[in-house]
JSON list of C-alpha atoms in Angstrom, two decimals:
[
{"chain": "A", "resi": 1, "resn": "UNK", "atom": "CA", "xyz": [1.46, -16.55, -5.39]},
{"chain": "A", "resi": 2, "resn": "UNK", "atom": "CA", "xyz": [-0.54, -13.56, -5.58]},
{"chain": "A", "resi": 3, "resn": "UNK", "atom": "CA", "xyz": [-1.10, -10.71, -7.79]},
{"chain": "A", "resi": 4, "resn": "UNK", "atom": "CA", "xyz": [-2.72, -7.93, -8.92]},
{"chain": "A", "resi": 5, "resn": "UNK", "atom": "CA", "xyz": [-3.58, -6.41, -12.28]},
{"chain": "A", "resi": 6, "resn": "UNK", "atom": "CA", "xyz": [-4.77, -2.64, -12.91]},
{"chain": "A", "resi": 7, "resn": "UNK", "atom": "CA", "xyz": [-4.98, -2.84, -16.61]},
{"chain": "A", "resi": 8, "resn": "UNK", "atom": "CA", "xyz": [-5.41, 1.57, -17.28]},
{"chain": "A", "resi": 9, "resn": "UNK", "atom": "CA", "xyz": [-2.58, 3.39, -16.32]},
{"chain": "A", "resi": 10, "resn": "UNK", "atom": "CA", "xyz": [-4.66, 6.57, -16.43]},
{"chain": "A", "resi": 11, "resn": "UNK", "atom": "CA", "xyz": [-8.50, 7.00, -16.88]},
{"chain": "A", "resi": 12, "resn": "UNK", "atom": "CA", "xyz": [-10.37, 10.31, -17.58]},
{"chain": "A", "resi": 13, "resn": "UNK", "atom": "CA", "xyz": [-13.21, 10.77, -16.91]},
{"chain": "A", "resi": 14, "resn": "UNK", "atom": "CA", "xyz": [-15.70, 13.90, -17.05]},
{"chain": "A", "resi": 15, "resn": "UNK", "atom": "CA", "xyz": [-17.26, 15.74, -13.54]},
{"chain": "A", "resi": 16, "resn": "UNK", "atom": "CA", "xyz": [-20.51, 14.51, -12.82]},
{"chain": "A", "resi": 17, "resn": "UNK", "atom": "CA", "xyz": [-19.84, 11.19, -14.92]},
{"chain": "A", "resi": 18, "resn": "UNK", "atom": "CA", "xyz": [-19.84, 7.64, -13.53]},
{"chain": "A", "resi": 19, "resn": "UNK", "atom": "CA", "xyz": [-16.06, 6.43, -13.04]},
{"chain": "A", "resi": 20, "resn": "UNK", "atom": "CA", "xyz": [-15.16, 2.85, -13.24]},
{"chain": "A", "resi": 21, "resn": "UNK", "atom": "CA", "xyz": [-11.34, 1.70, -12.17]},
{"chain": "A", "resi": 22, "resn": "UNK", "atom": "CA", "xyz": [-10.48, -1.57, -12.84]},
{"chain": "A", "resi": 23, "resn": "UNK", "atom": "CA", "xyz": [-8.64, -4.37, -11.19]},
{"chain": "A", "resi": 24, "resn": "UNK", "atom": "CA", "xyz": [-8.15, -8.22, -11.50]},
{"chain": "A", "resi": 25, "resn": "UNK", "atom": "CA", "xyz": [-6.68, -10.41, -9.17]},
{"chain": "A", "resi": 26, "resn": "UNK", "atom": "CA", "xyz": [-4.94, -13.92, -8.59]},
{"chain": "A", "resi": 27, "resn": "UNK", "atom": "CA", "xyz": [-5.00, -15.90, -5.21]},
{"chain": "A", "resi": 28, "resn": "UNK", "atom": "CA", "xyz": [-4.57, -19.51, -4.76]},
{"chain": "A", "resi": 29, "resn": "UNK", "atom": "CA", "xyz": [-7.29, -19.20, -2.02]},
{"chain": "A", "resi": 30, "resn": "UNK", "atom": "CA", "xyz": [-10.05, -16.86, -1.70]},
{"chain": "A", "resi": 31, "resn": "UNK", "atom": "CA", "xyz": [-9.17, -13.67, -2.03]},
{"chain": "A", "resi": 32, "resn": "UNK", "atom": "CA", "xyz": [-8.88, -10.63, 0.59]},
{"chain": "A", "resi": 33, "resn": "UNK", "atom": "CA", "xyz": [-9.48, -7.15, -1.67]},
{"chain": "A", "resi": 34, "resn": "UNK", "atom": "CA", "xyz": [-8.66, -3.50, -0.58]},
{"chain": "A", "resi": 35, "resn": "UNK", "atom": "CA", "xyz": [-8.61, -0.15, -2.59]},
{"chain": "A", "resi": 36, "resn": "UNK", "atom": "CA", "xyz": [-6.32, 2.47, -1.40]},
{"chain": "A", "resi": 37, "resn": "UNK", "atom": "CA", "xyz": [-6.22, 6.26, -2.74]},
{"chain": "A", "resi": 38, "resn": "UNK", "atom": "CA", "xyz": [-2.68, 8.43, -2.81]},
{"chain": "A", "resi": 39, "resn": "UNK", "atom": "CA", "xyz": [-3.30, 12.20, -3.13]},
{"chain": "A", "resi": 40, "resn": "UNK", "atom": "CA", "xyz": [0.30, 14.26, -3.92]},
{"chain": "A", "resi": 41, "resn": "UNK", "atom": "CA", "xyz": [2.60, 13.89, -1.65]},
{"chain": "A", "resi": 42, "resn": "UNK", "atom": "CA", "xyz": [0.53, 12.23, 0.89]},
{"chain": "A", "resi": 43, "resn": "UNK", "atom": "CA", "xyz": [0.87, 8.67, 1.36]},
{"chain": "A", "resi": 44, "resn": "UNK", "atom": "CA", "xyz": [-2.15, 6.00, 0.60]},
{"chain": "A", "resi": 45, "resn": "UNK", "atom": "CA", "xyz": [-5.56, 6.03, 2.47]},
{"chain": "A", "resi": 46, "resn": "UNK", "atom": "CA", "xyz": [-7.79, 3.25, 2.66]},
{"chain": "A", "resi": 47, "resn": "UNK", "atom": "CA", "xyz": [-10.64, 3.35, 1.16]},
{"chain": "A", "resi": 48, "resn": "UNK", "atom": "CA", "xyz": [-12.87, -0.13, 1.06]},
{"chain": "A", "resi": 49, "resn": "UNK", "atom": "CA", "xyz": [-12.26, -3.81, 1.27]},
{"chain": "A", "resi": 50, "resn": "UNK", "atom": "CA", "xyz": [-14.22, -6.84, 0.54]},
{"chain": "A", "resi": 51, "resn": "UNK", "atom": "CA", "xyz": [-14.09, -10.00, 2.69]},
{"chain": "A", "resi": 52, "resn": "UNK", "atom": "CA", "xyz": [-16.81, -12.34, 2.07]},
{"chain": "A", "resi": 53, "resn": "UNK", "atom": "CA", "xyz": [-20.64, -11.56, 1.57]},
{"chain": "A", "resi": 54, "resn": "UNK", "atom": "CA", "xyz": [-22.50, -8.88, -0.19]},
{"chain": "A", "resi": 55, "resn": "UNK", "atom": "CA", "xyz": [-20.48, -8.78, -3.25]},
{"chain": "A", "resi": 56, "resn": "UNK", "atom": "CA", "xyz": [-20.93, -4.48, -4.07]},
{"chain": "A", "resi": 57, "resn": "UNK", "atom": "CA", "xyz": [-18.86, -2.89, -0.68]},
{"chain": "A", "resi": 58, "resn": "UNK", "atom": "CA", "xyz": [-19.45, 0.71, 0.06]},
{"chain": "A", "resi": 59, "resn": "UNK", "atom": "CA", "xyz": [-16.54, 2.24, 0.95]},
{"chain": "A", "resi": 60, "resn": "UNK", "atom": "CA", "xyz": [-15.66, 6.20, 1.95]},
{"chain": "A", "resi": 61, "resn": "UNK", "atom": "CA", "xyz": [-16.14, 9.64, -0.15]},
{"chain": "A", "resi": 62, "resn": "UNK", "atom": "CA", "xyz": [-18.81, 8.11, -2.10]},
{"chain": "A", "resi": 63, "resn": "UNK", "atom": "CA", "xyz": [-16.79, 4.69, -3.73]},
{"chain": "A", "resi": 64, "resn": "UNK", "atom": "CA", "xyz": [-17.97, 1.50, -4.15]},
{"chain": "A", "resi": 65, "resn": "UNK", "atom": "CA", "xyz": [-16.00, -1.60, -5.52]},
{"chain": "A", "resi": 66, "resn": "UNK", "atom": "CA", "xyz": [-18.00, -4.81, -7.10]},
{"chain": "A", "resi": 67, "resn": "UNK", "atom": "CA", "xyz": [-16.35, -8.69, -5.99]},
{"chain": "A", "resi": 68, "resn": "UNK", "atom": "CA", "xyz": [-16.89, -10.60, -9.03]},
{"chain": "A", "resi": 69, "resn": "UNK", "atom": "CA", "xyz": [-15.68, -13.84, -8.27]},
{"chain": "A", "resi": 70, "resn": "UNK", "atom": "CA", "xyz": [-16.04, -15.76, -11.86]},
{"chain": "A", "resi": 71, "resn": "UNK", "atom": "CA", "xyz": [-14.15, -12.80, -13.26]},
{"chain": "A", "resi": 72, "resn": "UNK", "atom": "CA", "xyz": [-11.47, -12.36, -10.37]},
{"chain": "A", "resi": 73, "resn": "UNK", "atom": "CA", "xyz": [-12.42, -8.61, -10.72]},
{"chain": "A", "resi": 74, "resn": "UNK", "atom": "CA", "xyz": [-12.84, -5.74, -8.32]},
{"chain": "A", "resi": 75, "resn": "UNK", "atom": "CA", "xyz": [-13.80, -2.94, -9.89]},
{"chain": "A", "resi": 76, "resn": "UNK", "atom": "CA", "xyz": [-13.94, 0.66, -8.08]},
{"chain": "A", "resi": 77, "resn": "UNK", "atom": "CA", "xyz": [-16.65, 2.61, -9.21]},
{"chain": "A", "resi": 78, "resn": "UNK", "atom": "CA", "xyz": [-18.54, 6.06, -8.23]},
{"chain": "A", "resi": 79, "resn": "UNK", "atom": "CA", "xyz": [-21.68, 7.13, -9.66]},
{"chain": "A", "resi": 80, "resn": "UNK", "atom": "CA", "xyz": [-20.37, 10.77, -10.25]},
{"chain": "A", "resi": 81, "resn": "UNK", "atom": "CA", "xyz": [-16.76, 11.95, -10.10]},
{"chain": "A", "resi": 82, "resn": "UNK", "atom": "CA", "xyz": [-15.68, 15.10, -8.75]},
{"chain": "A", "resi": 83, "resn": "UNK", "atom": "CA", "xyz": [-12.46, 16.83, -9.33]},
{"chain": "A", "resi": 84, "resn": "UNK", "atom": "CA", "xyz": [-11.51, 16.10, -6.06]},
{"chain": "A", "resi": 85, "resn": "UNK", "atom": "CA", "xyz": [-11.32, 12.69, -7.40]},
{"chain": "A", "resi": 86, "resn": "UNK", "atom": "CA", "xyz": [-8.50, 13.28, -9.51]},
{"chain": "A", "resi": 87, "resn": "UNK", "atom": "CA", "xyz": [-6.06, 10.89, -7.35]},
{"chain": "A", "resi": 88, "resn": "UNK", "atom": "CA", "xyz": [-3.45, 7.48, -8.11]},
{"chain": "A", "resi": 89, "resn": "UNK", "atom": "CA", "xyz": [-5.92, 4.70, -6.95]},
{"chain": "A", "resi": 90, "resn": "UNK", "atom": "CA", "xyz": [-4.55, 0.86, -5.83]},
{"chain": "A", "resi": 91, "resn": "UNK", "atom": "CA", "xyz": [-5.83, -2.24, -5.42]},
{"chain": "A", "resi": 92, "resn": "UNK", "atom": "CA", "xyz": [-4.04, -4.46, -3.26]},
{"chain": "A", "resi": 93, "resn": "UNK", "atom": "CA", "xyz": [-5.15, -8.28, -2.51]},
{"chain": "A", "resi": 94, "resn": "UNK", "atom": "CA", "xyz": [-4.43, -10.58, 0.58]},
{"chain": "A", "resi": 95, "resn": "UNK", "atom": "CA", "xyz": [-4.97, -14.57, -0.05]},
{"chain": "A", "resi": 96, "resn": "UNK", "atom": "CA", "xyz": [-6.93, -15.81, 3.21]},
{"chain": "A", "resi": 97, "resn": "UNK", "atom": "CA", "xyz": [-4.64, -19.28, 3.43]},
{"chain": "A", "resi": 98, "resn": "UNK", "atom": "CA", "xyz": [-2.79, -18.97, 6.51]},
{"chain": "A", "resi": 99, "resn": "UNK", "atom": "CA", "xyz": [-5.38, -17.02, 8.53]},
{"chain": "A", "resi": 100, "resn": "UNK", "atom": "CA", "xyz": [-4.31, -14.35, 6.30]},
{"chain": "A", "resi": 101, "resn": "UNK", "atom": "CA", "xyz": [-1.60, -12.82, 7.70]},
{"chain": "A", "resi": 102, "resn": "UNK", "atom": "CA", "xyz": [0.78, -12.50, 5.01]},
{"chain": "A", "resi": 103, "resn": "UNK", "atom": "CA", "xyz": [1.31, -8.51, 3.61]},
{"chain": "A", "resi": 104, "resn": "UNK", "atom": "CA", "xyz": [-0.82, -7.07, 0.75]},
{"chain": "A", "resi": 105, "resn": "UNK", "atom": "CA", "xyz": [0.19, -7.55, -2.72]},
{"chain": "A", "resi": 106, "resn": "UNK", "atom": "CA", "xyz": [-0.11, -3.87, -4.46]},
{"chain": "A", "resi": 107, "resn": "UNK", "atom": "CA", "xyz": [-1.02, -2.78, -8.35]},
{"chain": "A", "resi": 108, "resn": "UNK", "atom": "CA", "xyz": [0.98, -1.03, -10.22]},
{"chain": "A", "resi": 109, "resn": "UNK", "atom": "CA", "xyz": [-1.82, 2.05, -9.61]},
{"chain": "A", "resi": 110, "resn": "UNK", "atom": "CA", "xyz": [-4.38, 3.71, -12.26]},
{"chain": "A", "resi": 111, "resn": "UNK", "atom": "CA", "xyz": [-4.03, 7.72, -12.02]},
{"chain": "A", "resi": 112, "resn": "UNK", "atom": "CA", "xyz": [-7.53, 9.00, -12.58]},
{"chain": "A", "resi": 113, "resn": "UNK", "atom": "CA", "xyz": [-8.35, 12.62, -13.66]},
{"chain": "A", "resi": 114, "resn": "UNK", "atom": "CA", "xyz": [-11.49, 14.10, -13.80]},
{"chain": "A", "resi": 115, "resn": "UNK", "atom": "CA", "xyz": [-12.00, 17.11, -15.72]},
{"chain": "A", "resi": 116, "resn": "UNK", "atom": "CA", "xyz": [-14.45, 20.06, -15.17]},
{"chain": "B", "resi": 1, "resn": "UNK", "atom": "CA", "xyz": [-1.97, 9.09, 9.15]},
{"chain": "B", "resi": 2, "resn": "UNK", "atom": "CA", "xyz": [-3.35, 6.28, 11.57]},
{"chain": "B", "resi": 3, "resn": "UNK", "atom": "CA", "xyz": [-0.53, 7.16, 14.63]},
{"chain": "B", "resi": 4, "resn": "UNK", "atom": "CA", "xyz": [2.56, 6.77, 12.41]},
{"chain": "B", "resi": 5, "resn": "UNK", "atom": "CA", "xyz": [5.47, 8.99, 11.65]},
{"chain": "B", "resi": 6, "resn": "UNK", "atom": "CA", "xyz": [8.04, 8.65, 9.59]},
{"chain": "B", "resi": 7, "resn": "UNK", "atom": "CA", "xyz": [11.47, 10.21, 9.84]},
{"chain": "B", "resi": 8, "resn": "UNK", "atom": "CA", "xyz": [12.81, 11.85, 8.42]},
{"chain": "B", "resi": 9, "resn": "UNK", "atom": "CA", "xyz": [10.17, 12.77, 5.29]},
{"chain": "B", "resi": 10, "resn": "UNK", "atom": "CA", "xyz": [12.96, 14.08, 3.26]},
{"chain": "B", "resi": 11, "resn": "UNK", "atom": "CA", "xyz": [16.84, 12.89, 2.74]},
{"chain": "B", "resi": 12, "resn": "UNK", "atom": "CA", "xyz": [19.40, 13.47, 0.27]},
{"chain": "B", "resi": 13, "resn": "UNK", "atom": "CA", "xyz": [22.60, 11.42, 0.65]},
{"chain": "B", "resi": 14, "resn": "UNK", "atom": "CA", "xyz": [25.70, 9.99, -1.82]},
{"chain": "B", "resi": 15, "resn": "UNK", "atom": "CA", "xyz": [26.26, 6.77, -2.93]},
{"chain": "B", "resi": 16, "resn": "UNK", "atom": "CA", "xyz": [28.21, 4.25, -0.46]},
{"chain": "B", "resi": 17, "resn": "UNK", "atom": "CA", "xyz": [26.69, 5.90, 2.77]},
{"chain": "B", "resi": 18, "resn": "UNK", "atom": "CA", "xyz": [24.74, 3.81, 4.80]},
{"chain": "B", "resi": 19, "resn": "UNK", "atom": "CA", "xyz": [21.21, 5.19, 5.32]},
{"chain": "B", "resi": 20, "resn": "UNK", "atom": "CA", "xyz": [18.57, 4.58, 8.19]},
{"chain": "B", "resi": 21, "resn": "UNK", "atom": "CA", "xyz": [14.98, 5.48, 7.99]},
{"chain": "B", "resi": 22, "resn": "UNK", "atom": "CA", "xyz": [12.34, 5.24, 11.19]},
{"chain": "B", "resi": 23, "resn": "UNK", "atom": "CA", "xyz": [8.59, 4.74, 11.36]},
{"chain": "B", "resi": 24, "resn": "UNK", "atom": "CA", "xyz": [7.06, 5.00, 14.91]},
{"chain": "B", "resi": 25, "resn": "UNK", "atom": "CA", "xyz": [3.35, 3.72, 15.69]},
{"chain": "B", "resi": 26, "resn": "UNK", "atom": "CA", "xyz": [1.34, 4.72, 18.66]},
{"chain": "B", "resi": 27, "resn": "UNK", "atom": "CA", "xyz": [-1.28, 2.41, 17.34]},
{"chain": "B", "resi": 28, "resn": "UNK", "atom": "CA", "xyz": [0.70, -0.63, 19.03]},
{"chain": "B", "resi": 29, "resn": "UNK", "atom": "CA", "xyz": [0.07, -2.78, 15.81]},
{"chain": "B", "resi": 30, "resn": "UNK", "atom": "CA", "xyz": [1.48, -6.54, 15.15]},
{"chain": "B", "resi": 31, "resn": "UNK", "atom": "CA", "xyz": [2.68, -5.82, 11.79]},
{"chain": "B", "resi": 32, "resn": "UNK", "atom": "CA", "xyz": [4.95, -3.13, 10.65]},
{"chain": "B", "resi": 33, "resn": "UNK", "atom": "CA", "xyz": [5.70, -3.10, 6.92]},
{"chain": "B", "resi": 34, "resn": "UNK", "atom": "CA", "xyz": [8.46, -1.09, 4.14]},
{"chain": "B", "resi": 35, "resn": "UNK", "atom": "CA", "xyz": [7.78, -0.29, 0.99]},
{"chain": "B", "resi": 36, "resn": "UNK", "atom": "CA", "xyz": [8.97, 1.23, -2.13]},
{"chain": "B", "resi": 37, "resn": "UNK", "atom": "CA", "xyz": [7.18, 3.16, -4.39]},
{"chain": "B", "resi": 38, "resn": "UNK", "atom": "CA", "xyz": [8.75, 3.59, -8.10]},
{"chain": "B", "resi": 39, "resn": "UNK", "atom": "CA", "xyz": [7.13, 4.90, -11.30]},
{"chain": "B", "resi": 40, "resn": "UNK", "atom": "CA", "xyz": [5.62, 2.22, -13.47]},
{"chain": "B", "resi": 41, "resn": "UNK", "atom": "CA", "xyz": [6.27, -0.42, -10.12]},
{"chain": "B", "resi": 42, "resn": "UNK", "atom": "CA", "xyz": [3.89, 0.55, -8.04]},
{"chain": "B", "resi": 43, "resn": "UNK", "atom": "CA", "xyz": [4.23, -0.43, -4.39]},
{"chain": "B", "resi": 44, "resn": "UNK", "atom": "CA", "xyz": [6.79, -3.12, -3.44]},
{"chain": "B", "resi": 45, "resn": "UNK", "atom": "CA", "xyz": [7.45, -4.71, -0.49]},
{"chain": "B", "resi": 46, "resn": "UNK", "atom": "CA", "xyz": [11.17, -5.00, 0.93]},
{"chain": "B", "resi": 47, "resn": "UNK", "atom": "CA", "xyz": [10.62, -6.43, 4.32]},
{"chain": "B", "resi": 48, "resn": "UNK", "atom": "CA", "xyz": [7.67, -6.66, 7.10]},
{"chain": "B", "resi": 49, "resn": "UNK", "atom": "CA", "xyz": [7.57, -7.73, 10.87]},
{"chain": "B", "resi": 50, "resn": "UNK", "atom": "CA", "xyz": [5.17, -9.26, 12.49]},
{"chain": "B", "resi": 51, "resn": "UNK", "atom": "CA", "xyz": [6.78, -9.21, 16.33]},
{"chain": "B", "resi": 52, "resn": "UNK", "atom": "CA", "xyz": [9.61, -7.96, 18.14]},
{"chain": "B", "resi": 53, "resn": "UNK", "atom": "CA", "xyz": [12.48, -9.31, 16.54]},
{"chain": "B", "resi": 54, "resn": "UNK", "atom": "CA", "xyz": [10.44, -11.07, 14.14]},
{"chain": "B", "resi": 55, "resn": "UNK", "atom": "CA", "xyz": [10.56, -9.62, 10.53]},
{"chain": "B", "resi": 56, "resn": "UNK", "atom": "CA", "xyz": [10.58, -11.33, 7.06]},
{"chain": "B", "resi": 57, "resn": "UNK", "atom": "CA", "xyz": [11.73, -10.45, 3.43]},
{"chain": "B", "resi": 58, "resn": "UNK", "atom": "CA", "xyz": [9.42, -9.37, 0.16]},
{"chain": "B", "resi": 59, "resn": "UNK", "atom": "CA", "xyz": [10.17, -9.02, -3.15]},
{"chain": "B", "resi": 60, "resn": "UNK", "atom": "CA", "xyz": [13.38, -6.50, -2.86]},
{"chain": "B", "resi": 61, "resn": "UNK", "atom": "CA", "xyz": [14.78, -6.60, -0.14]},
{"chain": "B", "resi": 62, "resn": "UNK", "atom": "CA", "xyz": [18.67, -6.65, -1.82]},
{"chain": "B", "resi": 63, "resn": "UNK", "atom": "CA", "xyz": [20.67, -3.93, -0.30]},
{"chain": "B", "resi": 64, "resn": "UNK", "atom": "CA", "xyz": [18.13, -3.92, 3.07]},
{"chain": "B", "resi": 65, "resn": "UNK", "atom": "CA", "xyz": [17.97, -4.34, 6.26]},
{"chain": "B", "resi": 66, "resn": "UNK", "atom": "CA", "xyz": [15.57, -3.86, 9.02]},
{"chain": "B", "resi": 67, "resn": "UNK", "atom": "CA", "xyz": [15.42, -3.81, 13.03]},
{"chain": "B", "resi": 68, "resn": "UNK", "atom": "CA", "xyz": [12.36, -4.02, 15.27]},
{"chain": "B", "resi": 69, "resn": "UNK", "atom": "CA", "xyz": [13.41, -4.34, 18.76]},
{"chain": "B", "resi": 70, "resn": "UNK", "atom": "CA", "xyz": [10.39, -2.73, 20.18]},
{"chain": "B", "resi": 71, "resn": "UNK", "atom": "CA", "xyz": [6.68, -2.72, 18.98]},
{"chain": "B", "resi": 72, "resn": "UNK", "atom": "CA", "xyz": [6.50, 0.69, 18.33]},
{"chain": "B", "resi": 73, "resn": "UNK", "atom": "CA", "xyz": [9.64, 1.77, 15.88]},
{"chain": "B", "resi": 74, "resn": "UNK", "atom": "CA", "xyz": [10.77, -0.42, 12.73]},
{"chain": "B", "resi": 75, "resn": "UNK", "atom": "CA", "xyz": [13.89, 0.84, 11.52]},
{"chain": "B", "resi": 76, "resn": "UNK", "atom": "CA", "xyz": [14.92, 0.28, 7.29]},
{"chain": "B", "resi": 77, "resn": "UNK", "atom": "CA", "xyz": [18.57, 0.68, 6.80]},
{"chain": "B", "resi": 78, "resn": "UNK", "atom": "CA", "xyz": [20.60, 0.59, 3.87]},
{"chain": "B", "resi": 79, "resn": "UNK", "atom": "CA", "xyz": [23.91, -0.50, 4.53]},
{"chain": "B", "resi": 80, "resn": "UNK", "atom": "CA", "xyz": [25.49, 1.15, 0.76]},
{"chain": "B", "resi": 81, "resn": "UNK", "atom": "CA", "xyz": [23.15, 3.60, -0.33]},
{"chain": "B", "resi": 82, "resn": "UNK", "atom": "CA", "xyz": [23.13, 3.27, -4.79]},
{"chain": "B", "resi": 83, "resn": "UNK", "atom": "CA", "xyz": [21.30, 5.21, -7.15]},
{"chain": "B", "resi": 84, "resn": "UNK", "atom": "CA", "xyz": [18.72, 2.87, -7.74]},
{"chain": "B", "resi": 85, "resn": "UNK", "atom": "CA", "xyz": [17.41, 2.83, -3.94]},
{"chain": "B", "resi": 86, "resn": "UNK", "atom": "CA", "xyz": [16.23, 6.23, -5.03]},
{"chain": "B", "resi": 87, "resn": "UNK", "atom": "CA", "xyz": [12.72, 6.27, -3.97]},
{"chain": "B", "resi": 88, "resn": "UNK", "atom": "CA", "xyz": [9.65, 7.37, -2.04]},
{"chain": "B", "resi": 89, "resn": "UNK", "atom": "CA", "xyz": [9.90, 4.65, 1.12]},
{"chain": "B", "resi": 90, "resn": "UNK", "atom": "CA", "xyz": [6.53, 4.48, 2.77]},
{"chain": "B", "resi": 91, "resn": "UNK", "atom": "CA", "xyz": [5.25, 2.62, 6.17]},
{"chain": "B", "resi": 92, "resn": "UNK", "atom": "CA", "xyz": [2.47, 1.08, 7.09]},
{"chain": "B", "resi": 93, "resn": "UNK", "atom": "CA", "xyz": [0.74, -1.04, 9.84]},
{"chain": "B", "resi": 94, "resn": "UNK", "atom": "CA", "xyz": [-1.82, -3.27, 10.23]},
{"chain": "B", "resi": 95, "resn": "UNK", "atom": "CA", "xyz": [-3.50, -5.90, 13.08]},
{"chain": "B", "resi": 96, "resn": "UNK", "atom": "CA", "xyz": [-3.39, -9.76, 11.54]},
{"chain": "B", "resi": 97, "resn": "UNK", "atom": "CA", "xyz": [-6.09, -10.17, 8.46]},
{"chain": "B", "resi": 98, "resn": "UNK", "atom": "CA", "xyz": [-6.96, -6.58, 8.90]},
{"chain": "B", "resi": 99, "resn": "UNK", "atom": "CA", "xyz": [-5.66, -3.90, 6.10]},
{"chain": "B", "resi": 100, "resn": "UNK", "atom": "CA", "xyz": [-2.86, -1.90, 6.41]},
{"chain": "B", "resi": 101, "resn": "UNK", "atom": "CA", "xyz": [-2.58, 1.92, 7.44]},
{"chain": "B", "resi": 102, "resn": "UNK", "atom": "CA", "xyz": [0.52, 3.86, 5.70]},
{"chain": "B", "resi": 103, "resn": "UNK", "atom": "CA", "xyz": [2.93, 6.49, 7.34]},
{"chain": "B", "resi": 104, "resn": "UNK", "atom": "CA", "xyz": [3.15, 10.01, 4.86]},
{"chain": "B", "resi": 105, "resn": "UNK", "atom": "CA", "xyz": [6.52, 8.77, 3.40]},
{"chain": "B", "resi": 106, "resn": "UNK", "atom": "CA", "xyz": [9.97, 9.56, 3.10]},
{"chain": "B", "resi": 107, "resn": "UNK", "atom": "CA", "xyz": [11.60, 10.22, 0.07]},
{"chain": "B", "resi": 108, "resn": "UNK", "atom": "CA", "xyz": [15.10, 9.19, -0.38]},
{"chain": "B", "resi": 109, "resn": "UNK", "atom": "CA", "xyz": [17.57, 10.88, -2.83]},
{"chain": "B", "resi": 110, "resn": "UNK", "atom": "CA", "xyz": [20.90, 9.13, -3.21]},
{"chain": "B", "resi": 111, "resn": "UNK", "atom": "CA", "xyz": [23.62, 10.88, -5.55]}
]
């Protein structure tokens, strides 16, 4: 089975500082790794994914998310938040077995605020 | 939101009565997918398709059921509406292997 782990319900973080959001996964195969973004009342945008190679994927509005295999972590990170940040972030994970068509496994979502 | 609607976005009804939400896609996507989103749960899958006709259970699917006779609409219905099927019901669509897009949501009010 799969899962995912987002181990902050909530980070804060200042404007202008680096933000890190973390996530951990489990996959009995290799893993298929998204990060998804939910503004209010909207519903969730994608926002990167990692598949195999270069293990740091650049993603949109700035993000970037680090594969670290030995770890099982994918990390979403941006080297200076903006308040238009402030957002409920998920990772989601998809194991590749079956040609990787079964649906994405979702966090439970980290709520990040960054303060002016 | 990726070609998909979601109707309707808003719906209050009472306990016992059944209950069916739409999503359309003008994407003409494989997969259609419903989920739940709760407080403290996250996102939850109650059932996907991935054909006409061809759909599949997730985790909660108690108390759901879903139609797909044509590619573009997937239709959620909840034959007894209860309290705890209050939610925000979201959506989404993907091609095989590929990640998934998500309709704006309806939320769901049952008293």
């Amino acid at each position: 089975a799969q899962s995912v782990a987002q181990p902050e319900d909530q980070v804060n973080v200042a404007e202008g500082n680096p933000l890190t959001v973390k996530c951990t996964y489990s996959v009995s195969g290799n893993p298929y790794l998204f990060w998804y973004v939910q503004y209010p009342n909207r519903g969730l945008q994608f926002l990167l994914k990692y598949i195999t190679g270069d293990n740091l994927v650049k993603g949109s509005y700035g993000f970037e998310a680090e594969f670290n295999k030995s770890q099982t972590s994918f990390h979403l990170k941006k080297p200076s938040a903006l308040v238009s940040d402030s957002a409920l972030y998920f990772c989601a994970v998809r194991d590749l077995r079956n040609s990787g068509n079964t649906p994405l496994v979702f966090g439970k979502g980290t709520r990040l605020s960054v303060i002016a | 939101d990726a070609g998909i609607t979601q109707s309707p976005r808003h719906k209050v009804t009472e306990t016992g009565t059944p209950v069916t939400l739409r999503c359309h896609q003008t994407e003409n996507h494989r997969y259609m997918y419903w989920y739940r989103q709760d407080p403290g749960h996250g996102l939850r899958l109650i059932h996907y398709s991935y054909g006409v006709k061809d759909t599949d259970k997730g985790e909660v699917s108690d108390g759901y059921s879903v139609s797909r006779s044509k590619t573009e609409d997937f239709l959620l219905t909840l034959e007894s509406a209860t309290s705890s099927q209050t939610s925000v019901y979201f959506c989404a669509i993907s091609e095989p292997s590929y990640e998934q897009y998500f309709g704006p949501g309806t939320r769901l009010t049952v008293t």
